C-alpha positions as a Python dict, from the first residue, in 0.01 Angstrom:
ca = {
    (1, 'X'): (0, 0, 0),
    (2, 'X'): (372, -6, -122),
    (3, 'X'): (452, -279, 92),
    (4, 'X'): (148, -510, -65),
    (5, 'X'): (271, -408, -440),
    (6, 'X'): (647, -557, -350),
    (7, 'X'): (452, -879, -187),
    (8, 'X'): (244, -898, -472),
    (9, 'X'): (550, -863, -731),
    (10, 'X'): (747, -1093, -476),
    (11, 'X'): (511, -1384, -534),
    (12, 'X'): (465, -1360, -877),
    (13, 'X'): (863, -1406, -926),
    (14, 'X'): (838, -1714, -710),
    (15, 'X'): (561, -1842, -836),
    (16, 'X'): (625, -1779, -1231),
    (17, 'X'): (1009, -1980, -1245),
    (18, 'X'): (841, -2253, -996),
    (19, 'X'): (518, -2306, -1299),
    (20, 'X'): (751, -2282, -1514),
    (21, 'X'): (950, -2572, -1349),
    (22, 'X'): (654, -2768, -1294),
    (23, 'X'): (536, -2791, -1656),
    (24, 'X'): (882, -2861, -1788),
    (25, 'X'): (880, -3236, -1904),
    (26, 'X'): (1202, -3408, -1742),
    (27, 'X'): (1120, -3743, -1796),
    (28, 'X'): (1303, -3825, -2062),
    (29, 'X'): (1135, -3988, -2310),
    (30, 'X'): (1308, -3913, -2568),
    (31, 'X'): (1442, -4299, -2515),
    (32, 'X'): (1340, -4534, -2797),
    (33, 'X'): (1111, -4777, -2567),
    (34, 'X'): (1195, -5092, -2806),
    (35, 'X'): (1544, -5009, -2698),
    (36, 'X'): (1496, -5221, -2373),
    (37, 'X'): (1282, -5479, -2529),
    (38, 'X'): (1404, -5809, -2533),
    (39, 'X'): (1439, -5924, -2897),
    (40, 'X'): (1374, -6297, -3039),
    (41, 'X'): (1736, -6351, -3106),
    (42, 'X'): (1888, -6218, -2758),
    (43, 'X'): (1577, -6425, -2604),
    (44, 'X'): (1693, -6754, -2760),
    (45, 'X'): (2061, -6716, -2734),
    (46, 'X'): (2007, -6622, -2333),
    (47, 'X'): (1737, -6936, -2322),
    (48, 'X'): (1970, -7168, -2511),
    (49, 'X'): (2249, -7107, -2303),
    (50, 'X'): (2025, -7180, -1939),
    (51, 'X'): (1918, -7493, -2128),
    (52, 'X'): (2259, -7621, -2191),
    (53, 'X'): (2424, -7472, -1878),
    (54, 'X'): (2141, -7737, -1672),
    (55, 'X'): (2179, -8010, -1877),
    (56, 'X'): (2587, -7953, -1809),
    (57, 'X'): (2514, -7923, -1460),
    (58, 'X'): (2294, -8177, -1328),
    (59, 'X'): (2435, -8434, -1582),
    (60, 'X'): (2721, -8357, -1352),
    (61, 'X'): (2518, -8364, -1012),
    (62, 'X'): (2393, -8728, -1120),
    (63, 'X'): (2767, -8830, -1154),
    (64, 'X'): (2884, -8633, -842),
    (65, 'X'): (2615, -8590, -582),
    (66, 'X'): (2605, -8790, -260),
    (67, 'X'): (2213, -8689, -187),
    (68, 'X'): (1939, -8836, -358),
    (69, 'X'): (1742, -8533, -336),
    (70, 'X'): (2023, -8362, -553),
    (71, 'X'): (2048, -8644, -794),
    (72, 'X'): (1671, -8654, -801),
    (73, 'X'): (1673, -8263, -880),
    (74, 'X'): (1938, -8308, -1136),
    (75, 'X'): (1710, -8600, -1295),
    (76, 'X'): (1452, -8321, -1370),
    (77, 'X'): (1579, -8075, -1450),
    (78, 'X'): (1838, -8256, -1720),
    (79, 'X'): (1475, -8422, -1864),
    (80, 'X'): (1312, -8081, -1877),
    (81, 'X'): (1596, -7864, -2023),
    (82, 'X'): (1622, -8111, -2273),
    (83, 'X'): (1293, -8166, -2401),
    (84, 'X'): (1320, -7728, -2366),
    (85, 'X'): (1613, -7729, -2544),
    (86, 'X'): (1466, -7938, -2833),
    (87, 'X'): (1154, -7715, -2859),
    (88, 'X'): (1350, -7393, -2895),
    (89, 'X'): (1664, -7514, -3116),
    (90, 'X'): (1313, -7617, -3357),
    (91, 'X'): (1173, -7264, -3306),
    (92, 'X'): (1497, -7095, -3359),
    (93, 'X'): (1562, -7307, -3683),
    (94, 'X'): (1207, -7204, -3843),
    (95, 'X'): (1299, -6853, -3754),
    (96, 'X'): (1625, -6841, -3888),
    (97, 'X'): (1760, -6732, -3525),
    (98, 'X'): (2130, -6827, -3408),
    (99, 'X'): (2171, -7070, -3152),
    (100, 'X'): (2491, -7060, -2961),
    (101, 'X'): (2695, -7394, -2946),
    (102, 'X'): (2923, -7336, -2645),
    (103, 'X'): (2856, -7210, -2306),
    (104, 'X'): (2994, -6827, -2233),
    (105, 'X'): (3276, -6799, -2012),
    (106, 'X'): (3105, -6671, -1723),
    (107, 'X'): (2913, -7025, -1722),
    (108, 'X'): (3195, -7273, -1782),
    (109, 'X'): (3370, -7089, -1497),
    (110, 'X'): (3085, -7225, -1305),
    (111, 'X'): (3139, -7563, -1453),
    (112, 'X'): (3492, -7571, -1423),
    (113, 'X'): (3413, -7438, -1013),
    (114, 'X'): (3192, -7734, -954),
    (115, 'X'): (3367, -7997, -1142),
    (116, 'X'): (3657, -7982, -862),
    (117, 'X'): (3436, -8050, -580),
    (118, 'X'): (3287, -8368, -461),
    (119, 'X'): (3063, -8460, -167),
    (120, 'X'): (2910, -8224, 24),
    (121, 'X'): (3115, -7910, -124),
    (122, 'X'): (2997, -8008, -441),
    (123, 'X'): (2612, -8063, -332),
    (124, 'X'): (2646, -7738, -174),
    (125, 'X'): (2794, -7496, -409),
    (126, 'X'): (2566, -7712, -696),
    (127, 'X'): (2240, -7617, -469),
    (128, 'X'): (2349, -7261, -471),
    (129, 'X'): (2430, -7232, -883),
    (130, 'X'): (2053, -7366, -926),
    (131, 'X'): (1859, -7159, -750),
    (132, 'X'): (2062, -6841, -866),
    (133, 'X'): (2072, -6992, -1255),
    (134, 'X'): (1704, -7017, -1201),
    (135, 'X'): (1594, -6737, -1078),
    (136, 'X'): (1767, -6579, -1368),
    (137, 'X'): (1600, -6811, -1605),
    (138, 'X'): (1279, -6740, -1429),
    (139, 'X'): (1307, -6402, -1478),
    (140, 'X'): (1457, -6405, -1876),
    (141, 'X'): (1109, -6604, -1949),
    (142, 'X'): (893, -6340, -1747),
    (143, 'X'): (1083, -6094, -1957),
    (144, 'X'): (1015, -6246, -2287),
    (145, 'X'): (608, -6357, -2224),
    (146, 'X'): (619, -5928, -2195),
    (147, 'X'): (806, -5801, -2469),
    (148, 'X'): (863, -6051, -2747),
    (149, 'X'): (671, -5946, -3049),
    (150, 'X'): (736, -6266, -3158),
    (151, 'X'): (425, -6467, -3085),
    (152, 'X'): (566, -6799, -3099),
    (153, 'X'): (851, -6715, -2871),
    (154, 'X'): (602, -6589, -2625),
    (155, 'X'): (388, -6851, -2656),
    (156, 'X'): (685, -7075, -2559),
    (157, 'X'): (819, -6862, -2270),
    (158, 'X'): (471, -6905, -2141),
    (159, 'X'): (423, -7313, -2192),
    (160, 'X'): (793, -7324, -2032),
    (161, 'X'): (772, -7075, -1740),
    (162, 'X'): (556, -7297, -1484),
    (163, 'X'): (870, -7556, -1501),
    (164, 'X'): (1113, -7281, -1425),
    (165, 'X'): (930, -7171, -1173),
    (166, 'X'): (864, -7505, -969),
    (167, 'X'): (1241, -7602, -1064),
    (168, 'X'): (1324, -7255, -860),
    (169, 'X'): (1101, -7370, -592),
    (170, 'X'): (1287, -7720, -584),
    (171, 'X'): (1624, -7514, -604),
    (172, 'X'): (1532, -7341, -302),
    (173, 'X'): (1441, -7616, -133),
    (174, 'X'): (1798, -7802, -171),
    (175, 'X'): (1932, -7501, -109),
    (176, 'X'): (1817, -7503, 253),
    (177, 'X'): (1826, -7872, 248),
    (178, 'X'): (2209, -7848, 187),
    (179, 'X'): (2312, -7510, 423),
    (180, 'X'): (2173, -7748, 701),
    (181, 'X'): (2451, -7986, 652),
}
């Protein structure tokens, strides 16, 4: 009978600290959620800055390239960006949002990169910056159609996001297209 008492008490101090554990919330959220939210002027300064970092490029690709396919690619995606460009720099003006002017550093190492190639190297290494500038861009305008409050800005992440998404397609495309040689 003794021995079923000490089981008895034995289980209830296992039992009692592992309910107790169980019902503790650990989750943390205490975290502000519209701290990760993307906000209307980090989406436009991030969107302004793909814009004029693929204009920069492919006007460059149309002056450099030695495939048509990559001059063809650069063709679109300078027309696109631009008329993009246009739409948000409008946008941005109504809502009294900042638009930067110059590229970040990060990007116009990129440019700098590609500028002292030619030929193939330069087709190559061009192929590659597109498809990884696009998947970013890609995923900045997924980001923004689900957390802008702003419902213009959404509304504009969504009209634009189908282009991204086929110009990532066509990226990936070259990109294998130009490996191969």
């Amino acid at each position: 009978m003794k021995q079923m008492k000490d089981l008895r008490w034995r289980l209830l101090l296992l039992f009692v600290p592992l309910a107790f554990l169980v019902s503790c919330d650990d989750d943390d959220d205490n975290s502000d959620p519209n701290l990760d939210r993307l906000t209307a002027q980090e989406f436009v300064q991030r969107a302004a800055v793909s814009d004029m970092f693929e204009i920069e490029t492919g006007n460059m690709a149309l002056q450099k390239s030695t495939m048509q396919e990559v001059r063809d690619f650069a063709t679109e995606i300078v027309a696109d960006h631009t008329a993009s460009s246009q739409e948000l720099m409008a946008l941005a003006q109504q809502k009294n949002l900042q638009v930067p002017t110059a590229l970040p550093q990060e990007k116009q190492a990129i440019i700098t990169r590609l500028n002292g190639k030619t030929g193939v190297d330069f087709d190559k290494d061009f192929s590659d910056v597109q498809e990884e500038a696009h998947e970013d861009a890609v995923e900045l305008f997924e980001q923004a159609v689900e957390d802008l409050e702003d419902a213009e800005l959404r509304a504009f992440a969504q009209k634009i996001l189908p282009t991204l998404r086929m110009h990532l397609e066509h990226a990936r495309e070259l990109d294998d297209m130009t490996d191969a040689l």
